[in-house]
PDB file of C-alpha atoms and ligand atoms in Angstrom:
ATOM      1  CA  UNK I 327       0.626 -22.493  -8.414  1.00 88.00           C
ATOM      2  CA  UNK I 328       0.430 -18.698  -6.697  1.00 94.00           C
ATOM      3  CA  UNK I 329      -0.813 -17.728  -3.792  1.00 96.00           C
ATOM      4  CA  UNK I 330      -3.697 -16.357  -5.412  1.00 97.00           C
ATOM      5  CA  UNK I 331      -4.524 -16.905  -9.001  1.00 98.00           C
ATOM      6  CA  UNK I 332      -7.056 -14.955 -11.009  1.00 98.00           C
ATOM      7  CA  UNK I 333      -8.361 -16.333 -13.925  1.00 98.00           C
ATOM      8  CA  UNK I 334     -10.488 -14.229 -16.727  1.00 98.00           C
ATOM      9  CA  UNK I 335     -12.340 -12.338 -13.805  1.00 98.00           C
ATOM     10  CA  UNK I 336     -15.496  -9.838 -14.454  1.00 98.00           C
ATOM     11  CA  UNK I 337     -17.411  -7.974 -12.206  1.00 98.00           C
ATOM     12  CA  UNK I 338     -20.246  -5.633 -12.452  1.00 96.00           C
ATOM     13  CA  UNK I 339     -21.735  -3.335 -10.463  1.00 96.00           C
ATOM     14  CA  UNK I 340     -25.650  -4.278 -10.961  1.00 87.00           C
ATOM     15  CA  UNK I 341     -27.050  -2.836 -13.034  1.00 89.00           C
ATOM     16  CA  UNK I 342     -24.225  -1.400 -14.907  1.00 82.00           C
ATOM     17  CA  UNK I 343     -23.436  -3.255 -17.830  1.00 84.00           C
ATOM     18  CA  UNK I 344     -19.683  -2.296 -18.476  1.00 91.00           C
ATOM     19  CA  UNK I 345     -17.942  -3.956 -15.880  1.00 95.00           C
ATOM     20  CA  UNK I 346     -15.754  -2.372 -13.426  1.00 97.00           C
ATOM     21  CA  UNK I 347     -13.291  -5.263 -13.707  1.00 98.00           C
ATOM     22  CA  UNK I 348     -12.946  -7.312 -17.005  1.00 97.00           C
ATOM     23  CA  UNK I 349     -11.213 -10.678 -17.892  1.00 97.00           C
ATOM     24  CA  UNK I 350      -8.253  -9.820 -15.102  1.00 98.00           C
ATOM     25  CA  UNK I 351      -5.776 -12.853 -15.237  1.00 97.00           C
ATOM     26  CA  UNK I 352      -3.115 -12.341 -12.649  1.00 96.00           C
ATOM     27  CA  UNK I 353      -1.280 -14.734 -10.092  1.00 96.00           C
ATOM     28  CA  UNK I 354       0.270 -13.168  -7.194  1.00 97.00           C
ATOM     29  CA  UNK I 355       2.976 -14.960  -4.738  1.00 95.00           C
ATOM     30  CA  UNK I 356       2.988 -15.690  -1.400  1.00 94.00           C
ATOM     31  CA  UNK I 357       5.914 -13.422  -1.298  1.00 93.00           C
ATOM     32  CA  UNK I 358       7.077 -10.213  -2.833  1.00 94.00           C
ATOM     33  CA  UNK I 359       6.087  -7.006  -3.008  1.00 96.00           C
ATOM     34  CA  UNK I 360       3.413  -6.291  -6.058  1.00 97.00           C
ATOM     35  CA  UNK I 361       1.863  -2.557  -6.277  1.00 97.00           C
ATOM     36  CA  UNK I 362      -1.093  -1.868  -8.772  1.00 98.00           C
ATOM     37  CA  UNK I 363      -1.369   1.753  -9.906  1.00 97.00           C
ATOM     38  CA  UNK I 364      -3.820   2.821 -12.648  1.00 97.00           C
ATOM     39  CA  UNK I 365      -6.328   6.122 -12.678  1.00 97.00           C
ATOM     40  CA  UNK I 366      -9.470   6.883 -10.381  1.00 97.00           C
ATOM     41  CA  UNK I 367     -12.083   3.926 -10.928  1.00 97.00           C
ATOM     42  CA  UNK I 368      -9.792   1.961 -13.243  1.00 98.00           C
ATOM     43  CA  UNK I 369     -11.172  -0.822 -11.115  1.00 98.00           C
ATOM     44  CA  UNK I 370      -8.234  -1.698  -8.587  1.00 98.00           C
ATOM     45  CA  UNK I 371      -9.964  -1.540  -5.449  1.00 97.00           C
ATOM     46  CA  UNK I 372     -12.894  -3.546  -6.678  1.00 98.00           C
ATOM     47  CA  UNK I 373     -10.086  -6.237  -7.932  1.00 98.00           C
ATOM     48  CA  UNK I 374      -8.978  -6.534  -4.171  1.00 98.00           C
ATOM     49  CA  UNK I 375     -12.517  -7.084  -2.477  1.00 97.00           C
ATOM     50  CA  UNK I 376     -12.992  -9.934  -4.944  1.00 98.00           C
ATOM     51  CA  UNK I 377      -9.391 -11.147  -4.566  1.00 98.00           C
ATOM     52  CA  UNK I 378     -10.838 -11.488  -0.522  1.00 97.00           C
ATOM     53  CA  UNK I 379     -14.519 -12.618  -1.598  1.00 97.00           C
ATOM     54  CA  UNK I 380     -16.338  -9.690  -0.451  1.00 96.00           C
ATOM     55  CA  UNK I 381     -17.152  -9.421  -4.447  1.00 97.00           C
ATOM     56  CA  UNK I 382     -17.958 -12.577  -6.346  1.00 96.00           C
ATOM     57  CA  UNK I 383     -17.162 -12.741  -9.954  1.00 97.00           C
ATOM     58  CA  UNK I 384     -19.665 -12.667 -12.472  1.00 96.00           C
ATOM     59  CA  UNK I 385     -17.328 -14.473 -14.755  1.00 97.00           C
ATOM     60  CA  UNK I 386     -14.211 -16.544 -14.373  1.00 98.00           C
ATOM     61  CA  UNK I 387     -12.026 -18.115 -11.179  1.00 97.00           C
ATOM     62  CA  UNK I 388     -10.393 -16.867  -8.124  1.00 98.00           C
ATOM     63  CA  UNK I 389      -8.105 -19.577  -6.220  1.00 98.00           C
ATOM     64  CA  UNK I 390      -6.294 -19.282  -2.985  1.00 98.00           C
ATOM     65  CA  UNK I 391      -3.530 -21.936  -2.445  1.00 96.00           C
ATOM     66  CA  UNK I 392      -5.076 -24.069  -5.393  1.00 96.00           C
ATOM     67  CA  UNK I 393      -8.655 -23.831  -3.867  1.00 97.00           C
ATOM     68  CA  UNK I 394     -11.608 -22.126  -5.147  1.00 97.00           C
ATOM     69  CA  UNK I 395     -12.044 -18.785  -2.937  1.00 97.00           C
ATOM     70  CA  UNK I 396     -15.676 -20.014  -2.963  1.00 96.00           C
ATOM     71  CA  UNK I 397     -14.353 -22.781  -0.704  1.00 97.00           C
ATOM     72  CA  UNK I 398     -13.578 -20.873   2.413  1.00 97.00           C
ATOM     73  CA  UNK I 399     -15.468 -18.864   4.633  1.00 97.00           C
ATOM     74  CA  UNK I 400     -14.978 -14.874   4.539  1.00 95.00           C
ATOM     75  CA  UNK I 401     -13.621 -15.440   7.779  1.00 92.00           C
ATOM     76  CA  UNK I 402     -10.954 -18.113   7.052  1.00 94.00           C
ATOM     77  CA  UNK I 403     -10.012 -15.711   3.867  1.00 96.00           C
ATOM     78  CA  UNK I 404      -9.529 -12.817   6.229  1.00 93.00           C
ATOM     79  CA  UNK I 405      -6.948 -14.856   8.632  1.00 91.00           C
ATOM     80  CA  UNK I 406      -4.924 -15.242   5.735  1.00 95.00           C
ATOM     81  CA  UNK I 407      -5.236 -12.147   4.017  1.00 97.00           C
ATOM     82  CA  UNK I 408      -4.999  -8.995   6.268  1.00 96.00           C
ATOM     83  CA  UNK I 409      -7.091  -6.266   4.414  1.00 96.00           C
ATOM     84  CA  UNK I 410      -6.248  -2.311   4.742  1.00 95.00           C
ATOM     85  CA  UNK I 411      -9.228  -0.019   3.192  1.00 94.00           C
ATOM     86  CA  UNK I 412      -8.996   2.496   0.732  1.00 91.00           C
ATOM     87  CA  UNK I 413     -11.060   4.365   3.715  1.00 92.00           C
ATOM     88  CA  UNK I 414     -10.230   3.910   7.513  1.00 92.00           C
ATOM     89  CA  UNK I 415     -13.591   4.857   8.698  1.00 93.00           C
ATOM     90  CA  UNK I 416     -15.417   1.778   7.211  1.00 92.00           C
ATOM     91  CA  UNK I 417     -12.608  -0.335   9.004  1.00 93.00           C
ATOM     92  CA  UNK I 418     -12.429   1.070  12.483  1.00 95.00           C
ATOM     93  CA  UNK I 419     -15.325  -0.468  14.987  1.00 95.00           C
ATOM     94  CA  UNK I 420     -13.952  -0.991  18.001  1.00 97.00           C
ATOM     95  CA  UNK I 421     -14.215   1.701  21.250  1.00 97.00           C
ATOM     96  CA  UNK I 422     -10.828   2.287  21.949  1.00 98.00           C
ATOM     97  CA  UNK I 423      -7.490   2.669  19.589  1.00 98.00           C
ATOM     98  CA  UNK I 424      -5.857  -0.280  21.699  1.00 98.00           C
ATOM     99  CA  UNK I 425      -8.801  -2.930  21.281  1.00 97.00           C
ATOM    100  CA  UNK I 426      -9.026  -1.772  17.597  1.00 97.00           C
ATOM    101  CA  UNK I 427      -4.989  -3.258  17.344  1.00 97.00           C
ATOM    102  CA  UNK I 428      -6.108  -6.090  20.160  1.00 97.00           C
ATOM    103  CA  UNK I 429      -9.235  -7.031  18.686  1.00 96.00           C
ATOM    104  CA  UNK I 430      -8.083  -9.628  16.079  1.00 93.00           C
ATOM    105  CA  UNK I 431      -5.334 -11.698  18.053  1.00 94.00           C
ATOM    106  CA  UNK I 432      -8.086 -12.099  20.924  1.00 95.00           C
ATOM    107  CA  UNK I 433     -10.357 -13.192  18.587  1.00 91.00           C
ATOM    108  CA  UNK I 434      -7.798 -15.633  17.808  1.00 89.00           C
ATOM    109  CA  UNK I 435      -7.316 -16.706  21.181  1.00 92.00           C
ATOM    110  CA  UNK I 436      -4.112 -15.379  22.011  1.00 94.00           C
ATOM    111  CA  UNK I 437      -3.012 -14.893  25.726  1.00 96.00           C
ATOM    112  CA  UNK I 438      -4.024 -11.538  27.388  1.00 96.00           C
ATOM    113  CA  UNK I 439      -0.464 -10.712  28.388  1.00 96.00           C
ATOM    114  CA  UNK I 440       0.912 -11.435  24.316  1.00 96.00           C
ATOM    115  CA  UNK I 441      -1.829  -9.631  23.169  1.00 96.00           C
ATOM    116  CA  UNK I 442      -0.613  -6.608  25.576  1.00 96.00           C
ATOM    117  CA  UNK I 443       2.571  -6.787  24.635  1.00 96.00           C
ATOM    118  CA  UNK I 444       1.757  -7.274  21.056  1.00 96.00           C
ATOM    119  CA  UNK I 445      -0.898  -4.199  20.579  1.00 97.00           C
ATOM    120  CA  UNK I 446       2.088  -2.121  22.997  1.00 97.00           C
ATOM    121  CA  UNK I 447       4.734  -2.621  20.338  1.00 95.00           C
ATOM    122  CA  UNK I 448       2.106  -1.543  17.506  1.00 95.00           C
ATOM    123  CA  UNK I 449       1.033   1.398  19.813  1.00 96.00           C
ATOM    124  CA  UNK I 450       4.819   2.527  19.903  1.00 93.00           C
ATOM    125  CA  UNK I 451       5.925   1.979  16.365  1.00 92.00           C
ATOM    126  CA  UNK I 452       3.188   3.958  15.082  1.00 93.00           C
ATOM    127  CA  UNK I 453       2.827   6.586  17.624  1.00 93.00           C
ATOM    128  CA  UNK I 454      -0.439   5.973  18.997  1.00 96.00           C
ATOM    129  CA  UNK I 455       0.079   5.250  22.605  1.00 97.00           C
ATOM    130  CA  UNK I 456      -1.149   8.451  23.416  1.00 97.00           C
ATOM    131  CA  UNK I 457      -4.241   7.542  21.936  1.00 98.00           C
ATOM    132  CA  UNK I 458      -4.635   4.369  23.583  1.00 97.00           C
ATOM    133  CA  UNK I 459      -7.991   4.985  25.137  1.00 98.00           C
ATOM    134  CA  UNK I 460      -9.427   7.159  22.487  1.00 98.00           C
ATOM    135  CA  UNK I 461     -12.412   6.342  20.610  1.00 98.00           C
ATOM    136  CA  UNK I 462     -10.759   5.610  17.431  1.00 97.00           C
ATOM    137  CA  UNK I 463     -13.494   7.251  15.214  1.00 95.00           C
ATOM    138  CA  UNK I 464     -12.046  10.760  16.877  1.00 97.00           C
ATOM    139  CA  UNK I 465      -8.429  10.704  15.704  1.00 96.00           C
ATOM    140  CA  UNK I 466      -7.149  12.712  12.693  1.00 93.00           C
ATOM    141  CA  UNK I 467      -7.422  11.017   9.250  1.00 90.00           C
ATOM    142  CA  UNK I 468      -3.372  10.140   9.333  1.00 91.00           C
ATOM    143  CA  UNK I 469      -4.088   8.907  12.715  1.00 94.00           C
ATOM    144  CA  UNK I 470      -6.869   6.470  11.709  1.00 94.00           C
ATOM    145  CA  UNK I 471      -4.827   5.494   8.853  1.00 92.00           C
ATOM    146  CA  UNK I 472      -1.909   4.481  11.279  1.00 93.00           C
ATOM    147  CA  UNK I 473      -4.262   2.522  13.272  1.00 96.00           C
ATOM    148  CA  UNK I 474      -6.456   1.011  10.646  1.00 95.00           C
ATOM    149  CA  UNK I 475      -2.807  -0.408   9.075  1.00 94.00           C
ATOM    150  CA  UNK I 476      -1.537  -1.356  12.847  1.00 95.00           C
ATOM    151  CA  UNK I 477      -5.135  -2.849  13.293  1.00 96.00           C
ATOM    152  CA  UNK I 478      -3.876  -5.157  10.386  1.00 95.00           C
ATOM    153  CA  UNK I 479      -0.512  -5.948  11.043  1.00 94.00           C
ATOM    154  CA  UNK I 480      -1.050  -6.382  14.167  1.00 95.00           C
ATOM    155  CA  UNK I 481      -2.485 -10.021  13.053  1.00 93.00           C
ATOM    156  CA  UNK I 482       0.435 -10.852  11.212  1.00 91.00           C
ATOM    157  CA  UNK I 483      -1.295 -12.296   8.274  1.00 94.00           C
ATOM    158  CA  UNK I 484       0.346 -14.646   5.781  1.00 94.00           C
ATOM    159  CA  UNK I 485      -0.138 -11.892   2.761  1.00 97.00           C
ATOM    160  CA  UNK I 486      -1.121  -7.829   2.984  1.00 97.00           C
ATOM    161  CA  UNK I 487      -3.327  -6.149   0.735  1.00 98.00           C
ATOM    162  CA  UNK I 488      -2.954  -2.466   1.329  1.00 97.00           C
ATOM    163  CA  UNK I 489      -5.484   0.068  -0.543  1.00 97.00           C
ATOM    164  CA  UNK I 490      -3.484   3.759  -0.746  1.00 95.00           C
ATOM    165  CA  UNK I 491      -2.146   3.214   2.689  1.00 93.00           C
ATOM    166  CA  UNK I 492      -0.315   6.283   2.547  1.00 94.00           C
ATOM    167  CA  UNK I 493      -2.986   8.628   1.917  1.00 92.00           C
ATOM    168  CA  UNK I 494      -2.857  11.137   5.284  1.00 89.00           C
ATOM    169  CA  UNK I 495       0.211  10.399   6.256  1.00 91.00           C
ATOM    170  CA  UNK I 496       3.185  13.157   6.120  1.00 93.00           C
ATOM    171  CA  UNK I 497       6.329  12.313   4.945  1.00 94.00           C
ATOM    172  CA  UNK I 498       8.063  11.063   8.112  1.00 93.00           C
ATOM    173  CA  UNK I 499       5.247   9.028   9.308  1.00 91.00           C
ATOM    174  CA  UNK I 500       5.309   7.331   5.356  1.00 93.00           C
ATOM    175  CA  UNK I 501       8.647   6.851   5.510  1.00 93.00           C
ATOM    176  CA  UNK I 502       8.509   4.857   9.227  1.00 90.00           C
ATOM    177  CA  UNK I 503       5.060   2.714   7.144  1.00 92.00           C
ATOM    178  CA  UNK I 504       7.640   1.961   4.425  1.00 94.00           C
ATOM    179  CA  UNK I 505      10.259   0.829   6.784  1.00 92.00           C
ATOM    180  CA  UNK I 506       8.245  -1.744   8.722  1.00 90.00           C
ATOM    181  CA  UNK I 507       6.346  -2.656   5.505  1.00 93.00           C
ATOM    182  CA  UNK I 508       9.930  -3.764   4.096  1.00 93.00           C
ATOM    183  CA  UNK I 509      10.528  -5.470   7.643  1.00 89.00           C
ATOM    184  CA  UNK I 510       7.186  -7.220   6.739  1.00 91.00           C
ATOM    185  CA  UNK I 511       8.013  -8.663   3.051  1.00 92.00           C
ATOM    186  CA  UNK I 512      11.593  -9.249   4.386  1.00 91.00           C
ATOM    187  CA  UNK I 513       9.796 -11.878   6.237  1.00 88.00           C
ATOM    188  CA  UNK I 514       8.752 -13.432   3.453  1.00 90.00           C
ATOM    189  CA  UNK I 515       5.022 -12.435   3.844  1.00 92.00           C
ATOM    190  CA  UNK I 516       3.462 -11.117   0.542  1.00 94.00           C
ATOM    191  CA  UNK I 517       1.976  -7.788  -0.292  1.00 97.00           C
ATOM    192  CA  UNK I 518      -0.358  -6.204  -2.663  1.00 98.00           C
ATOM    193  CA  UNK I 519      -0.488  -2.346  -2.573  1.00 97.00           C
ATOM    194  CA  UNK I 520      -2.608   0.155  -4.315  1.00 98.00           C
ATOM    195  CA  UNK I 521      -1.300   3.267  -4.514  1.00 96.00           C
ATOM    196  CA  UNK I 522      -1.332   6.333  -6.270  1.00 95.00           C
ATOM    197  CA  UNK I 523       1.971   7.696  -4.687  1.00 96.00           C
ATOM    198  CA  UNK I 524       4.617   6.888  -7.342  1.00 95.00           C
ATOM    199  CA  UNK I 525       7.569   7.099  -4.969  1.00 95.00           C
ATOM    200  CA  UNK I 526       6.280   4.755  -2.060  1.00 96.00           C
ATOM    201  CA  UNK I 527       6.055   2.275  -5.680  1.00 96.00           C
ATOM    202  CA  UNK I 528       8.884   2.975  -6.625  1.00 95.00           C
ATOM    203  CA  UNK I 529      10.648   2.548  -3.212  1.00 95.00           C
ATOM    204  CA  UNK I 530       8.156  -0.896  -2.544  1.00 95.00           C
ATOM    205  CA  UNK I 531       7.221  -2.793  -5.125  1.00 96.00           C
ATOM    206  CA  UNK I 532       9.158  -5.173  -6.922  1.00 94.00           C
ATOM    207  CA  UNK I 533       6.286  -6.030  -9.703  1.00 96.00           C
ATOM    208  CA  UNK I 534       4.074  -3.077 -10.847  1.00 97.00           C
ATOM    209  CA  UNK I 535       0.865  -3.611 -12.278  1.00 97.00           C
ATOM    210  CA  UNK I 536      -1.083  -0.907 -14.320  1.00 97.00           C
ATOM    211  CA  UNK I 537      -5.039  -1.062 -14.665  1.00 98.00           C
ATOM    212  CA  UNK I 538      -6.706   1.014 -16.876  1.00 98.00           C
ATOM    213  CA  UNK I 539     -10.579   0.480 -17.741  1.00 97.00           C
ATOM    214  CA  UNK I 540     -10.841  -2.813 -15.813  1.00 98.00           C
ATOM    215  CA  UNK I 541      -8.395  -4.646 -17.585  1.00 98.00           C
ATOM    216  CA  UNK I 542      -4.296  -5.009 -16.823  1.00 97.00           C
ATOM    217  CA  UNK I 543      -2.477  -2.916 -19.003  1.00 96.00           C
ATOM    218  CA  UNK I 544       0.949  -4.014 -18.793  1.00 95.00           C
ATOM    219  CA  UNK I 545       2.620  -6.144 -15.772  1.00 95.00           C
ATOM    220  CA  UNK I 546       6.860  -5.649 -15.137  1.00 93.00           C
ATOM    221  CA  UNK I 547       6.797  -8.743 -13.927  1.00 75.00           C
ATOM    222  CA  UNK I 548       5.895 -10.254 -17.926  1.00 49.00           C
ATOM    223  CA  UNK I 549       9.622  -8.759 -20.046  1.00 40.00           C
ATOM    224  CA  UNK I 550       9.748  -7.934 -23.507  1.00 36.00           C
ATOM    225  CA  UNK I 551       6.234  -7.397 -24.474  1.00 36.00           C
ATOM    226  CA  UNK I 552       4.808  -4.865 -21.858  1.00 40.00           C
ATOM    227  CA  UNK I 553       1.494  -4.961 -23.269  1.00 42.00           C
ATOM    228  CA  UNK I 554      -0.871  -7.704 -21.741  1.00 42.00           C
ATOM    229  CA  UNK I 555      -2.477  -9.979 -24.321  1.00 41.00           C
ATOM    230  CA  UNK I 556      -6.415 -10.032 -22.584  1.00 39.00           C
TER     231      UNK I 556
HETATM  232  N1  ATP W  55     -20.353   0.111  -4.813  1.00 94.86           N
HETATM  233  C1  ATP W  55     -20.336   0.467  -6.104  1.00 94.86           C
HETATM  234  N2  ATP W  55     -21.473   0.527  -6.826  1.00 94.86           N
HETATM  235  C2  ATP W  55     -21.470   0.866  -8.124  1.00 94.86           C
HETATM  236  N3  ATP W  55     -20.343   1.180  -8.806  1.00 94.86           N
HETATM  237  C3  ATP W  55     -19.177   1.137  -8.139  1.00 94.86           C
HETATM  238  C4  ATP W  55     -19.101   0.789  -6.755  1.00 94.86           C
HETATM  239  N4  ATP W  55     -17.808   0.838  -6.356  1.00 94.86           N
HETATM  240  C5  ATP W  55     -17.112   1.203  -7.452  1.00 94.86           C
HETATM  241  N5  ATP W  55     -17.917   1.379  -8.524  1.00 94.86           N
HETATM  242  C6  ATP W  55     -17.501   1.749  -9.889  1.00 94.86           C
HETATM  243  O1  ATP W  55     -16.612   0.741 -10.369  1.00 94.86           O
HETATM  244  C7  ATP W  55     -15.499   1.304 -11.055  1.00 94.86           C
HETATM  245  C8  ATP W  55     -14.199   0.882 -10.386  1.00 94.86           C
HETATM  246  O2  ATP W  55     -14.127   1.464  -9.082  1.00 94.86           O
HETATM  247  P1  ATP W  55     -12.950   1.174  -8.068  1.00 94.86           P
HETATM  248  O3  ATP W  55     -13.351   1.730  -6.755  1.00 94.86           O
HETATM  249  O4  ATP W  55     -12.589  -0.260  -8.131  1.00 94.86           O
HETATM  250  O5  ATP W  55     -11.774   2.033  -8.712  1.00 94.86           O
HETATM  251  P2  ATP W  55     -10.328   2.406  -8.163  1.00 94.86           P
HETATM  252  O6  ATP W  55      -9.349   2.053  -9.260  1.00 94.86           O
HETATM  253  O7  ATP W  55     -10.109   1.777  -6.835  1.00 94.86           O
HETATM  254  O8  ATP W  55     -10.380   4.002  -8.043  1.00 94.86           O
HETATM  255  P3  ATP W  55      -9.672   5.025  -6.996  1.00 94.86           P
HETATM  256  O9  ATP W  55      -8.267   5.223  -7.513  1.00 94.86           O
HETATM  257  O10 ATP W  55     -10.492   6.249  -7.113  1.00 94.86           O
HETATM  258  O11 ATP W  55      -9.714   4.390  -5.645  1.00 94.86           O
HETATM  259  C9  ATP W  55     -15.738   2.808 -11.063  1.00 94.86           C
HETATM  260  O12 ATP W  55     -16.345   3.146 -12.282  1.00 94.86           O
HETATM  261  C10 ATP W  55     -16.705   3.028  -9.901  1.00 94.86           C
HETATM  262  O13 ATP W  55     -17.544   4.125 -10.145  1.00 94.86           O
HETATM  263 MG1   MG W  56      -9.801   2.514  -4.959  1.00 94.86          MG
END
């Protein structure tokens, strides 16, 4: 059994009729490093959001742990599963950079003082603590991306899915997200990134997954046969 197992997934966007993600069968791990690449609007963000039940499937079955996804509140999904988005804007909602890394472990009633110490650390390692009062909304893209991935990690959630996380970000400040994202899966926590940026894959990902169309076009992790039988 994976971590999360897809099983001949569709989804349309009503009322389009070709669907933006078609008869996907995937399992993932609750460890490992996995990347998805594939062209603009080849359907790999959508994939995620249903892989977290923001989307429901038109067609087909999406277990976490065994369990339907249907089964647990978006909530409960979201305490395992810490989501990045494609876009920090639509992720960012709190009024200062340091609540925005706080927010979650308060939420999950963690101690003031660990929840200090813990949103300091994140501060530090991605060079924010000079933003610590700042409305996050009015950093520079590569600084909301920095928070909106701290944001996440902060929570230390059982498995990472990661849309283009390095979009914004020069190369020293990709190479420090690479570093801790390693420290991260070294752990043993999985990871599912979407990414565009062939070298971060290549320097990540142990499993690469290409979408094309909606559908999986070939998977590493399958030898021999690269093409997927859907
Ligand atoms: N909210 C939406 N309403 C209608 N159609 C959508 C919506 N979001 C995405 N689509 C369409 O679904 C398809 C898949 O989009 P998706 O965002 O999943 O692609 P993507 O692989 O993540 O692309 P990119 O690399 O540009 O991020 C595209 O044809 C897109 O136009
Ligand atoms: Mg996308």
């Amino acid at each position: 059994m994976s971590f999360l197992e897809l099983s001949q997934v569709t989804f349309f966007y009503p009322p389009k009729t070709i669907p933006a993600v078609k008869r996907i069968n995937l399992g993932l791990e609750k460890d490992g490093v996995t990347a998805i690449v594939g062209p603009n609007g080849c359907g790999k963000t959508t994939l995620t959001r249903l892989m977290i039940g923001v989307l429901q499937p038109a067609e087909g079955r999406i277990c976490l742990e065994g369990r339907p996804l249907t089964d647990y509140s978006l909530a409960e999904i979201g305490r395992r599963i810490g989501y990045v988005f494609q876009n920090p804007d639509v992720q960012l909602f709190s009024n200062t950079v340091a609540e925005e890394i706080g927010f979650g472990l308060t939420n999950q009633g963690c101690e003031p003082a660990a929840v200090e110490a813990r949103v300091d650390f994140y501060l530090d390692y991605f060079e924010l603590a000079d933003y610590r009062n700042v409305f996050p909304l009015h950093l520079s893209q590569g600084e909301k991306q920095r928070l909106a991935i701290a944001a996440v990690l902060a929570n230390e959630p059982e498995f990472l899915i990661l849309d283009e996380p390095t979009v914004g970000l020069d190369a020293y400040r990709k190479r420090l997200l690479g570093d801790y994202l390693q420290k991260v899966a070294q752990l043993g926590r999985g990871m599912l990134l979407i990414s565009h940026d062939m070298s971060f894959v290549d320097r990540m990902a142990e499993r690469v997954i290409t979408m094309e169309n909606g559908q999986i076009k070939s998977d590493s992790e399958r030898r021999g046969n690269m093409a997927y039988d859907h």
